[in-house]
Tab-separated table of N, CA, C and O in Angstrom:
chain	number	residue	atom	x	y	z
K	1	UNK	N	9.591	5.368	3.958
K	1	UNK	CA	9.186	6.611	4.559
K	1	UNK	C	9.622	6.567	6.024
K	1	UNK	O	9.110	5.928	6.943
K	2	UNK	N	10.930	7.579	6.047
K	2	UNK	CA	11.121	7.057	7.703
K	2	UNK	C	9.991	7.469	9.154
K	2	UNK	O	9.718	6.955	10.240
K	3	UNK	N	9.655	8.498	8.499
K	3	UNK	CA	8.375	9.128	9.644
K	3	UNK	C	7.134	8.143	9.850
K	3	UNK	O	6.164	8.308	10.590
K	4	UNK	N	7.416	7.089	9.011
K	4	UNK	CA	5.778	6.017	9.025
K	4	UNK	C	6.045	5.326	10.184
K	4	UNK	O	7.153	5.110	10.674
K	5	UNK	N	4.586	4.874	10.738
K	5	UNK	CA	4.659	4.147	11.724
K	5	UNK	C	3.183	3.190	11.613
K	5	UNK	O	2.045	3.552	11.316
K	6	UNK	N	3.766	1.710	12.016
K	6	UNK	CA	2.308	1.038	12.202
K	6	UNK	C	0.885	1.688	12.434
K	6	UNK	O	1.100	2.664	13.152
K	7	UNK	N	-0.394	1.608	12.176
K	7	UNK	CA	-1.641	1.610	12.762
K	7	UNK	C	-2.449	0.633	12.899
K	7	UNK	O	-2.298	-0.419	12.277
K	8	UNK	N	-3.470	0.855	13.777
K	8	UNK	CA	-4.259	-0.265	13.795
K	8	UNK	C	-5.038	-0.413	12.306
K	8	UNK	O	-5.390	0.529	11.596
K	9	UNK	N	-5.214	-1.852	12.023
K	9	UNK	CA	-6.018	-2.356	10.982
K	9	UNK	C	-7.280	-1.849	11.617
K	9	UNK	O	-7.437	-1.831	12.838
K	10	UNK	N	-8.621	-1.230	10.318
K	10	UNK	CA	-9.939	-0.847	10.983
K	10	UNK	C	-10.786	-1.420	10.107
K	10	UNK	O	-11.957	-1.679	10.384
K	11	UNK	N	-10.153	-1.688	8.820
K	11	UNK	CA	-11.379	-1.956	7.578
K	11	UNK	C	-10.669	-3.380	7.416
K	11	UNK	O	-9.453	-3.513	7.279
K	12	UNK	N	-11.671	-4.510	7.455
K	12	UNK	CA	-11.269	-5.822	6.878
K	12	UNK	C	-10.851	-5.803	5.604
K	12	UNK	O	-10.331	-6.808	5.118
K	13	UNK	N	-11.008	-4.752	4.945
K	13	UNK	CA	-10.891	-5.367	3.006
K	13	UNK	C	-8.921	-4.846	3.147
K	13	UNK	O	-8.208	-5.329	2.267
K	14	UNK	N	-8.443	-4.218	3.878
K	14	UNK	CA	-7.184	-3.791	3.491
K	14	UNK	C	-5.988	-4.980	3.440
K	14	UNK	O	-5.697	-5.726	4.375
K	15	UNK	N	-5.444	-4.961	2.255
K	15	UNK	CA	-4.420	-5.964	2.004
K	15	UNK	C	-3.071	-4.741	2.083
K	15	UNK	O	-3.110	-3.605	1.610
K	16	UNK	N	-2.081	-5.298	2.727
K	16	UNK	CA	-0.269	-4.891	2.207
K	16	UNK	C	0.076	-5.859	2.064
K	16	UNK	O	0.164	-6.699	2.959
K	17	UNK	N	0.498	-6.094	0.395
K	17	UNK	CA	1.408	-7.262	0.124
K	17	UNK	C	2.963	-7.271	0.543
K	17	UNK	O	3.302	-6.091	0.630
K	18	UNK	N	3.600	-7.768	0.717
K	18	UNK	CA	4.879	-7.826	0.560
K	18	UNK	C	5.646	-9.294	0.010
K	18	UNK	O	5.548	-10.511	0.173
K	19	UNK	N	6.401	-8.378	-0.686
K	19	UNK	CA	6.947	-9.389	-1.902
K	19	UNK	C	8.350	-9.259	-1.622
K	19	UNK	O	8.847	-8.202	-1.232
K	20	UNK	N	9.167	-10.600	-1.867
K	20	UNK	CA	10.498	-10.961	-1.620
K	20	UNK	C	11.661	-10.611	-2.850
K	20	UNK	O	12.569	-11.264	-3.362
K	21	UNK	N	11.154	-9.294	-3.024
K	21	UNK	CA	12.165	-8.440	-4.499
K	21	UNK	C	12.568	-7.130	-4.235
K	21	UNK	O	12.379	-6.628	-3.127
K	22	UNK	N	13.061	-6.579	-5.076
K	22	UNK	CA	13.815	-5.375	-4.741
K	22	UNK	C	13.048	-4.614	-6.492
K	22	UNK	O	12.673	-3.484	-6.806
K	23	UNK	N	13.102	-5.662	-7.076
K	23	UNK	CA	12.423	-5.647	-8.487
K	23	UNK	C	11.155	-4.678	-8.991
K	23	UNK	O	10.492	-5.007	-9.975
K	24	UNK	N	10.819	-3.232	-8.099
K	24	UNK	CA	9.477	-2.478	-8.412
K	24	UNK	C	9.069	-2.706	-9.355
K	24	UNK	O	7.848	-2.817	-9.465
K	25	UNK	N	9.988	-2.889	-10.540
K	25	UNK	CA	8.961	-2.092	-12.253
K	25	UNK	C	8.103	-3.737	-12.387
K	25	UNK	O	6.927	-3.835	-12.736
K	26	UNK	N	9.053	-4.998	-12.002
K	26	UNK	CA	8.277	-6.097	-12.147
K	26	UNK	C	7.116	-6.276	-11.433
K	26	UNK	O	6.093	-6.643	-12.012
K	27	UNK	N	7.149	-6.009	-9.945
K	27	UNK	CA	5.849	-6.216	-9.323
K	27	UNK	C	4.601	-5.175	-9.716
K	27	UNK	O	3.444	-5.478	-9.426
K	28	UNK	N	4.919	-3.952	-10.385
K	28	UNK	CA	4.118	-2.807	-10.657
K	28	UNK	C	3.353	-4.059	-12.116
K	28	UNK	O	2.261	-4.627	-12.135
K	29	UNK	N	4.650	-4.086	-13.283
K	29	UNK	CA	4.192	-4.319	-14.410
K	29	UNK	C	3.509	-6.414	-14.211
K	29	UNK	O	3.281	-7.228	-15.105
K	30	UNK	N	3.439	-6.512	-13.238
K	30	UNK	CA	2.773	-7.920	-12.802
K	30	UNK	C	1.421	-7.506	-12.500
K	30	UNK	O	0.445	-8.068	-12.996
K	31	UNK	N	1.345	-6.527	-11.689
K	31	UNK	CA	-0.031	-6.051	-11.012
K	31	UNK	C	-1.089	-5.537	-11.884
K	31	UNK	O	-2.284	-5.828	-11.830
K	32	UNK	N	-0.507	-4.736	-12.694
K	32	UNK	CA	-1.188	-3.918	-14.232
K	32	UNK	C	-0.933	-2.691	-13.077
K	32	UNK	O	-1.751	-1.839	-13.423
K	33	UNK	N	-0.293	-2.221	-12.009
K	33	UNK	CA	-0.788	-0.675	-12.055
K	33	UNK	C	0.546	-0.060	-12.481
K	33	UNK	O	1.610	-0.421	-12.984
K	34	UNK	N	-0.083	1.125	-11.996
K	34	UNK	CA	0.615	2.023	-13.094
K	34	UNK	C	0.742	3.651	-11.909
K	34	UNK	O	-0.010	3.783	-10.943
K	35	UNK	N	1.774	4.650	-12.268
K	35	UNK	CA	1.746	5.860	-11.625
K	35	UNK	C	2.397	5.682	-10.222
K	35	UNK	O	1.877	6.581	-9.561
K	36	UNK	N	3.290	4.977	-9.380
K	36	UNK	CA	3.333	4.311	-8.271
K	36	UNK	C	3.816	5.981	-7.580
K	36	UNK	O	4.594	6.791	-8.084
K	37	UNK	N	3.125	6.083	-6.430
K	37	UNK	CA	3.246	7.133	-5.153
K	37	UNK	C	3.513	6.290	-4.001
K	37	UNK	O	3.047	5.255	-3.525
K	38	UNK	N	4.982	7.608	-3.567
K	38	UNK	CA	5.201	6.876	-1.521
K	38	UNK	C	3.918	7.419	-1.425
K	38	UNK	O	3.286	8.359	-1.907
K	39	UNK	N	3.650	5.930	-0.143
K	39	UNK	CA	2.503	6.264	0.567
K	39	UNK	C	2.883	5.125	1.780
K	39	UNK	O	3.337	4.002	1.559
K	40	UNK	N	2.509	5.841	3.426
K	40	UNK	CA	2.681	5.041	4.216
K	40	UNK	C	1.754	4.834	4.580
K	40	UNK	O	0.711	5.418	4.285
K	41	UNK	N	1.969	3.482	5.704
K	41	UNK	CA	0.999	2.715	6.261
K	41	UNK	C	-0.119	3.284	6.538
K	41	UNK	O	-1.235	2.842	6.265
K	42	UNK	N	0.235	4.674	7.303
K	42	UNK	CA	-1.374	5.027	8.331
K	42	UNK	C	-2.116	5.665	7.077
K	42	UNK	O	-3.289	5.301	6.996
K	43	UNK	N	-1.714	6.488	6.138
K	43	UNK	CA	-2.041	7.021	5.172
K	43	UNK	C	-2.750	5.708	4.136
K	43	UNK	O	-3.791	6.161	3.659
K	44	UNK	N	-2.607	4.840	3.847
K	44	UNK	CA	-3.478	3.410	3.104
K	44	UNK	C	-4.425	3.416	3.717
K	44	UNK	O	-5.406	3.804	3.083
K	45	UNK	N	-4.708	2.980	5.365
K	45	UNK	CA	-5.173	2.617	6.294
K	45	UNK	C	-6.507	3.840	6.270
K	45	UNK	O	-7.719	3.714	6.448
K	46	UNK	N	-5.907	4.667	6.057
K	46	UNK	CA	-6.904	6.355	6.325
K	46	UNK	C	-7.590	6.136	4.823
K	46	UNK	O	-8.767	6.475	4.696
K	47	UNK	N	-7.030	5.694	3.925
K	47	UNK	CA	-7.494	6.154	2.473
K	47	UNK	C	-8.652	4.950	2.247
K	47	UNK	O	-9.795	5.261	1.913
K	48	UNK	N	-8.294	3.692	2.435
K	48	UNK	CA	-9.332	2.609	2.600
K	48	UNK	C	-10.885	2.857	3.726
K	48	UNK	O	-12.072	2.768	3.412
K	49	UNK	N	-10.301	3.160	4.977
K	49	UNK	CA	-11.388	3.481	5.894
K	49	UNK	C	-12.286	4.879	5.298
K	49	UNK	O	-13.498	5.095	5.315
K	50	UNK	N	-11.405	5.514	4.897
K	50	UNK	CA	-12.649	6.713	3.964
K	50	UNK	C	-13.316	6.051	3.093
K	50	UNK	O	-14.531	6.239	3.147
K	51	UNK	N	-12.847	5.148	2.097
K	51	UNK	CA	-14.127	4.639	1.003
K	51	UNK	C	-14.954	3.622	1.559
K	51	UNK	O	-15.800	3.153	0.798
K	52	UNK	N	-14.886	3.105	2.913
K	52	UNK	CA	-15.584	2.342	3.459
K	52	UNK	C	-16.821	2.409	3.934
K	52	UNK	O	-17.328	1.428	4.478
C-alpha cells in the first residue's frame, strides 16, 4: 500500500509477522486463515486498539 505509513504501537497484544517468502497462499494456508484483505499498518493498529 504505497500511501501507508508507520504508527505508533498503542495496544501490547499487536503482532506484524513478517516472513522471508513471496509464497502468500503458503503462509495464508499455514496460518488456517482465509479471505486475505490489503490492510495497512495504521489501519491494524486502529482495528486492534478498537477491540481493546
Amino acid at each position: 500500500m504505497p500511501t501507508d505509513t508507520p504508527a505508533p504501537i498503542t495496544a501490547c497484544r499487536l503482532h506484524w509477522p513478517a516472513l522471508p517468502t513471496g509464497d502468500q497462499t503458503a503462509v495464508l494456508d499455514a496460518m488456517e486463515l482465509t479471505d486475505p484483505q490489503p490492510t495497512g499498518f495504521a489501519d491494524a493498529v486502529a482495528a486492534v486498539d478498537d477491540a481493546t
